[in-house]
Every structure is written in C-alpha cells, then in structure tokens.
Amino acid sequence: MRSRNADWPVHLILIPVSILMLVPFYWVLKTSITGENIFAYPPSILPSDPHLFNYVEAWYSIPFATYFINSILVVFLAIVANILIDAAAGYALTFHFRGKRLIMLIYLSCMMIPFQATIIPAYLITVNLGLVNTLLGIALPHFSHIILIFIFKASFDALPRSLPEAARMDGVPEWRILLQVMLPLARPAIATSVVLTFIWSWNDFLWPLIVVRDDDVSTLPLGLARFLSYFEDTTAALYAFVVMALVPGILVFFLAQRQFIEGLTAGARKG
Amino acid sequence: MGTIPRQMLINRVTITFAVILALIVGWNAYVAANNDGVLTGQVVDSGGRAVGGAKVTITARTVAHDLEIGSIVSGDDGVFRFEKHGQYNLVLTAEKDGVGKSAPRHIRLYFRNQDFALETPLVLSTGSTNAQGS
C-alpha cells in the first residue's frame, strides 16, 4: 500500500498548477472590489481599499434580479427534465432488447454533432411549438443531454440486478421501480446531472441569444452581453456582475462535488 | 404518518440555503428600515463656521452620465436635509455667493434611497476644485 507521503511529488506539481488556474478568478474578484486598472504595471497582488460599491452599481445598472430569476427558472426546468428524461432513458438502456446497440450508436454519433450545427432545426422546432421568447423555449435544448443518459446508465448498471427484479416480482410498475428503487440509489448520478446541467444551462449564451426577444426573459449571460454593450468603460462593475453570475455555479459545485466525482467515475469502477 | 429523517433536514445543502435565506431576509429588513432617502449634512466656511443660505445641489451619478436632480438651501446652522433622494451614487456640492463653493463630494451608497449623514461638512472656499470621496 502506498504511503500518503509518497504523493508529495504529485502535490508539488498540482498545488502551483491549482494556484495558476485560480489566478484569473482572483483577478476578477480583486478588480470587482477595488476597481483598480487591470492593465496597471506593476500589478498589485493584494487589493487596496476594497469595497462593494461596484456590486451596487452592477445591481442597479441593469435588471440583475430579473436576469437572475430567469436563469434560476431555466436551470430548474432543465435540471428536473434532465433527471426525469435521462434517468428514464438510462434505465431503459440497462435492459437487453433488440436494436439497443443501434440506439447506443445513434446516441454516440449525436454526441459528436456540435449544437451549432443543429441550431436551425432546433429554432424551427421551438417556433412551431410557440416557445420563442419564453423561459421554456430557452430551457428546451437542455432538457436532455446524452452524456447524462450514459452516466445514469452506468450508475444503474452498477446496482445489483436483484433489486429491480425483486420489485418486479412484487408487481411494482417500471416507473415506480425507476423512481423509488433505482433513483434513490443513484445519488451520485443525480448530483452529476444537477451540476452539469446547472453549468451548461447557466452559462448558455448562444441559444438564448437566438430565441429571446425581450429583456424580461433574458438570462444572465445575455444580461452580461447587454451590460457590456451599454457601458463600455465600467470594468469594475462588469467584473462585479461576473462574480455575481459565477457564485451560484460555484456554490452548486461545492455542495455536490463529492457525489459529482463519484457519479463521473461510477462506470469506471464497476466490476 | 412517517417522520422526515434528521439527515434530510440538517445537511450541508439545507444549512447553506438556510444561511442564504437568512442573509437575504436580514439584508431586506435592514434596507426596509433605512431607505427613507434622508441625506443630511452641514455646510461650513473655511474657518469652520456654519453657513446658512448655501445652495446644496445633489447630482445623480450613473455609469452613463451625471444628472442634477435637485437642490436645497441650508438652514441658519448650516444644516441641510434631503428626503427621498432615490439615489445610490451621487455627488453633493454647495455654494454661496460671497463665501465660495465646495469641492464635489462623491457619495456611494449600498442601496438606492439609503439614509446617510455626512461625517464631515461641506467646506465652502473660493477656488475649490478637488473632488473628495466619502
């Protein structure tokens, strides 16, 4: 068994790399609380005379609360839909049926098509559904992600087959087996789904830009772009806006990080 | 009827969101108690004597522009009081013929219409040009 001390060379490399990766975040945070010129030379490492007035400026300069609530609602819709749809699809793929390999192949193929390539058909579908300029329309493309279907499948595959079989013998319908037997045991997969869906839909810019017409259904990334176009010389307030937009995602990740990592590695550890 | 397991009620997720909720409620209570928009201060001359009858002007400052939104005349004791100023970022100036003009006093507040009392008076002098932060 390896001693913990044997890991120090790895840590020696990882710690500076981690610090290096955190520098941009620190710089954004520092500028947001000081307003110091980011191009100043020599750069100051520690913030001088920090204050929160740039956050006040960002809050009042644009309808931040509206954008924030819209983003929360879009993320909520996407997360609920992902857990239900992806878990159902992942559960179906744990069965052996004719054409399963073909479906898996189609899923894998679809993963290789970038969203930008399907944006016109996605837009036409949204128009036909009458969902343009609605929060549901913004959330719609995030309702299912193929990678999450595979994560749910891997998580369900790792559970003993005897569990759903026992429930089936007791006459429990499949949807109840999924919701009441399989899903409660797949918490890492749910956490992974929540974190990834949150980050993808929270940060999405291109799709809302296409389907949103009015300011009152805009999300934070659109708000950020509008802020930038209205006020060019407001670096500190802009960075304050960025920090406010970043915090929920970081918070969700920290809350679910253990399960998130377990969920991502569930398939790898199986067997 | 079954009881909710303790672990479902007290865990890092519920505690985090409870703390956030408490902060939001606390902050909104503080804002509600301090958002009458009362801005008070005093105008003095370069010798520190109160100046009555000075015109105090309030200018709203946004990232886009400065906009004068009102003015008031200080009382005999040099004290002035704005009500419902409705701003979060503003500039105060005072002037009186024969006494001089104050340097613009930039005031940034934590929320719109926040009550605020100037800690140091606006000092009238001839030829004041430097801005002072607050």
mmCIF file of C-alpha atoms in Angstrom, chain A residues 46-185:
data_model
loop_
_atom_site.group_PDB
_atom_site.id
_atom_site.type_symbol
_atom_site.label_atom_id
_atom_site.label_comp_id
_atom_site.label_asym_id
_atom_site.label_seq_id
_atom_site.Cartn_x
_atom_site.Cartn_y
_atom_site.Cartn_z
ATOM 1 C CA LEU A 46 -3.341 42.463 -2.829
ATOM 2 C CA PRO A 47 -6.479 44.607 -3.111
ATOM 3 C CA SER A 48 -6.149 48.118 -1.749
ATOM 4 C CA ASP A 49 -9.149 49.895 -0.223
ATOM 5 C CA PRO A 50 -11.682 47.167 -1.096
ATOM 6 C CA HIS A 51 -15.394 47.994 -1.194
ATOM 7 C CA LEU A 52 -18.647 46.569 -2.521
ATOM 8 C CA PHE A 53 -19.951 49.616 -4.392
ATOM 9 C CA ASN A 54 -19.225 48.086 -7.792
ATOM 10 C CA TYR A 55 -21.732 45.358 -6.951
ATOM 11 C CA VAL A 56 -24.295 48.037 -6.147
ATOM 12 C CA GLU A 57 -23.531 49.678 -9.499
ATOM 13 C CA ALA A 58 -23.944 46.384 -11.365
ATOM 14 C CA TRP A 59 -27.149 45.588 -9.497
ATOM 15 C CA TYR A 60 -28.839 48.875 -10.391
ATOM 16 C CA SER A 61 -27.384 49.493 -13.852
ATOM 17 C CA ILE A 62 -29.247 46.560 -15.351
ATOM 18 C CA PRO A 63 -32.241 44.485 -14.178
ATOM 19 C CA PHE A 64 -29.952 41.981 -12.485
ATOM 20 C CA ALA A 65 -32.676 40.451 -10.320
ATOM 21 C CA THR A 66 -34.818 39.721 -13.405
ATOM 22 C CA TYR A 67 -31.931 38.071 -15.240
ATOM 23 C CA PHE A 68 -31.011 36.103 -12.141
ATOM 24 C CA ILE A 69 -34.541 34.799 -11.538
ATOM 25 C CA ASN A 70 -34.883 33.910 -15.243
ATOM 26 C CA SER A 71 -31.611 31.971 -15.108
ATOM 27 C CA ILE A 72 -32.735 30.161 -11.946
ATOM 28 C CA LEU A 73 -36.055 29.193 -13.570
ATOM 29 C CA VAL A 74 -34.359 27.968 -16.758
ATOM 30 C CA VAL A 75 -31.859 25.942 -14.739
ATOM 31 C CA PHE A 76 -34.624 24.495 -12.567
ATOM 32 C CA LEU A 77 -36.633 23.381 -15.622
ATOM 33 C CA ALA A 78 -33.538 21.881 -17.227
ATOM 34 C CA ILE A 79 -32.483 20.008 -14.086
ATOM 35 C CA VAL A 80 -35.920 18.495 -13.434
ATOM 36 C CA ALA A 81 -36.299 17.486 -17.080
ATOM 37 C CA ASN A 82 -32.794 16.009 -17.213
ATOM 38 C CA ILE A 83 -33.272 13.898 -14.119
ATOM 39 C CA LEU A 84 -36.573 12.515 -15.382
ATOM 40 C CA ILE A 85 -35.774 12.074 -19.077
ATOM 41 C CA ASP A 86 -32.135 10.997 -18.798
ATOM 42 C CA ALA A 87 -32.783 8.653 -15.889
ATOM 43 C CA ALA A 88 -35.656 7.025 -17.812
ATOM 44 C CA ALA A 89 -33.502 6.668 -20.924
ATOM 45 C CA GLY A 90 -30.550 5.386 -18.900
ATOM 46 C CA TYR A 91 -32.795 2.885 -17.129
ATOM 47 C CA ALA A 92 -34.184 1.651 -20.453
ATOM 48 C CA LEU A 93 -30.648 1.068 -21.698
ATOM 49 C CA THR A 94 -29.944 -1.289 -18.794
ATOM 50 C CA PHE A 95 -32.378 -3.773 -20.402
ATOM 51 C CA HIS A 96 -31.406 -6.120 -23.203
ATOM 52 C CA PHE A 97 -33.594 -5.543 -26.239
ATOM 53 C CA ARG A 98 -33.345 -5.696 -29.987
ATOM 54 C CA GLY A 99 -31.747 -2.586 -31.505
ATOM 55 C CA LYS A 100 -30.112 -1.490 -28.256
ATOM 56 C CA ARG A 101 -26.671 -1.337 -29.842
ATOM 57 C CA LEU A 102 -28.046 0.738 -32.708
ATOM 58 C CA ILE A 103 -29.635 3.197 -30.279
ATOM 59 C CA MET A 104 -26.370 3.463 -28.342
ATOM 60 C CA LEU A 105 -24.557 4.045 -31.624
ATOM 61 C CA ILE A 106 -27.001 6.786 -32.607
ATOM 62 C CA TYR A 107 -26.596 8.413 -29.204
ATOM 63 C CA LEU A 108 -22.828 8.336 -29.510
ATOM 64 C CA SER A 109 -22.997 9.720 -33.044
ATOM 65 C CA CYS A 110 -25.264 12.541 -31.917
ATOM 66 C CA MET A 111 -22.779 13.473 -29.219
ATOM 67 C CA MET A 112 -20.286 14.260 -31.943
ATOM 68 C CA ILE A 113 -22.562 16.794 -33.658
ATOM 69 C CA PRO A 114 -21.993 20.259 -32.228
ATOM 70 C CA PHE A 115 -25.067 22.188 -31.112
ATOM 71 C CA GLN A 116 -24.225 24.983 -33.548
ATOM 72 C CA ALA A 117 -24.869 22.553 -36.411
ATOM 73 C CA THR A 118 -28.387 21.768 -35.193
ATOM 74 C CA ILE A 119 -29.346 25.251 -34.136
ATOM 75 C CA ILE A 120 -31.556 25.996 -37.164
ATOM 76 C CA PRO A 121 -33.745 22.876 -36.800
ATOM 77 C CA ALA A 122 -33.821 23.486 -33.040
ATOM 78 C CA TYR A 123 -35.008 27.027 -33.680
ATOM 79 C CA LEU A 124 -37.681 25.888 -36.164
ATOM 80 C CA ILE A 125 -38.983 23.320 -33.667
ATOM 81 C CA THR A 126 -39.096 25.991 -30.970
ATOM 82 C CA VAL A 127 -41.003 28.330 -33.305
ATOM 83 C CA ASN A 128 -43.509 25.598 -34.200
ATOM 84 C CA LEU A 129 -44.047 24.862 -30.531
ATOM 85 C CA GLY A 130 -44.692 28.564 -29.932
ATOM 86 C CA LEU A 131 -41.896 28.729 -27.381
ATOM 87 C CA VAL A 132 -39.799 31.527 -28.824
ATOM 88 C CA ASN A 133 -39.158 34.258 -26.276
ATOM 89 C CA THR A 134 -40.184 32.060 -23.344
ATOM 90 C CA LEU A 135 -38.198 30.550 -20.493
ATOM 91 C CA LEU A 136 -39.406 27.095 -21.524
ATOM 92 C CA GLY A 137 -38.015 27.752 -25.005
ATOM 93 C CA ILE A 138 -34.623 28.686 -23.533
ATOM 94 C CA ALA A 139 -34.567 25.547 -21.377
ATOM 95 C CA LEU A 140 -35.824 23.159 -24.076
ATOM 96 C CA PRO A 141 -32.462 22.172 -25.677
ATOM 97 C CA HIS A 142 -31.138 21.436 -22.179
ATOM 98 C CA PHE A 143 -33.921 19.001 -21.360
ATOM 99 C CA SER A 144 -31.744 16.023 -22.193
ATOM 100 C CA HIS A 145 -28.019 15.521 -22.568
ATOM 101 C CA ILE A 146 -26.741 12.262 -23.998
ATOM 102 C CA ILE A 147 -23.707 12.172 -21.737
ATOM 103 C CA LEU A 148 -26.050 12.234 -18.736
ATOM 104 C CA ILE A 149 -28.036 9.312 -20.155
ATOM 105 C CA PHE A 150 -24.807 7.307 -20.176
ATOM 106 C CA ILE A 151 -23.953 8.452 -16.661
ATOM 107 C CA PHE A 152 -27.362 7.271 -15.423
ATOM 108 C CA LYS A 153 -26.976 4.014 -17.342
ATOM 109 C CA ALA A 154 -23.551 3.393 -15.782
ATOM 110 C CA SER A 155 -24.934 4.171 -12.355
ATOM 111 C CA PHE A 156 -27.907 1.790 -12.786
ATOM 112 C CA ASP A 157 -25.650 -0.914 -14.243
ATOM 113 C CA ALA A 158 -23.541 -0.728 -11.080
ATOM 114 C CA LEU A 159 -26.556 -1.609 -8.911
ATOM 115 C CA PRO A 160 -27.402 -5.279 -8.250
ATOM 116 C CA ARG A 161 -29.878 -6.653 -10.809
ATOM 117 C CA SER A 162 -31.709 -8.375 -7.969
ATOM 118 C CA LEU A 163 -33.137 -5.039 -6.780
ATOM 119 C CA PRO A 164 -35.363 -4.210 -9.763
ATOM 120 C CA GLU A 165 -36.091 -7.928 -10.260
ATOM 121 C CA ALA A 166 -37.365 -8.282 -6.682
ATOM 122 C CA ALA A 167 -39.547 -5.186 -7.112
ATOM 123 C CA ARG A 168 -40.840 -6.533 -10.424
ATOM 124 C CA MET A 169 -41.763 -9.843 -8.806
ATOM 125 C CA ASP A 170 -43.764 -7.871 -6.235
ATOM 126 C CA GLY A 171 -45.728 -6.338 -9.108
ATOM 127 C CA VAL A 172 -44.210 -2.853 -8.877
ATOM 128 C CA PRO A 173 -44.588 -0.998 -12.211
ATOM 129 C CA GLU A 174 -41.400 0.010 -14.043
ATOM 130 C CA TRP A 175 -41.840 3.756 -13.470
ATOM 131 C CA ARG A 176 -42.056 3.167 -9.727
ATOM 132 C CA ILE A 177 -39.003 0.897 -9.812
ATOM 133 C CA LEU A 178 -37.141 3.735 -11.513
ATOM 134 C CA LEU A 179 -38.355 6.484 -9.182
ATOM 135 C CA GLN A 180 -38.450 4.612 -5.883
ATOM 136 C CA VAL A 181 -35.796 1.895 -6.201
ATOM 137 C CA MET A 182 -33.167 2.914 -8.751
ATOM 138 C CA LEU A 183 -33.012 6.704 -8.499
ATOM 139 C CA PRO A 184 -32.585 6.890 -4.696
ATOM 140 C CA LEU A 185 -29.565 4.591 -5.103
#
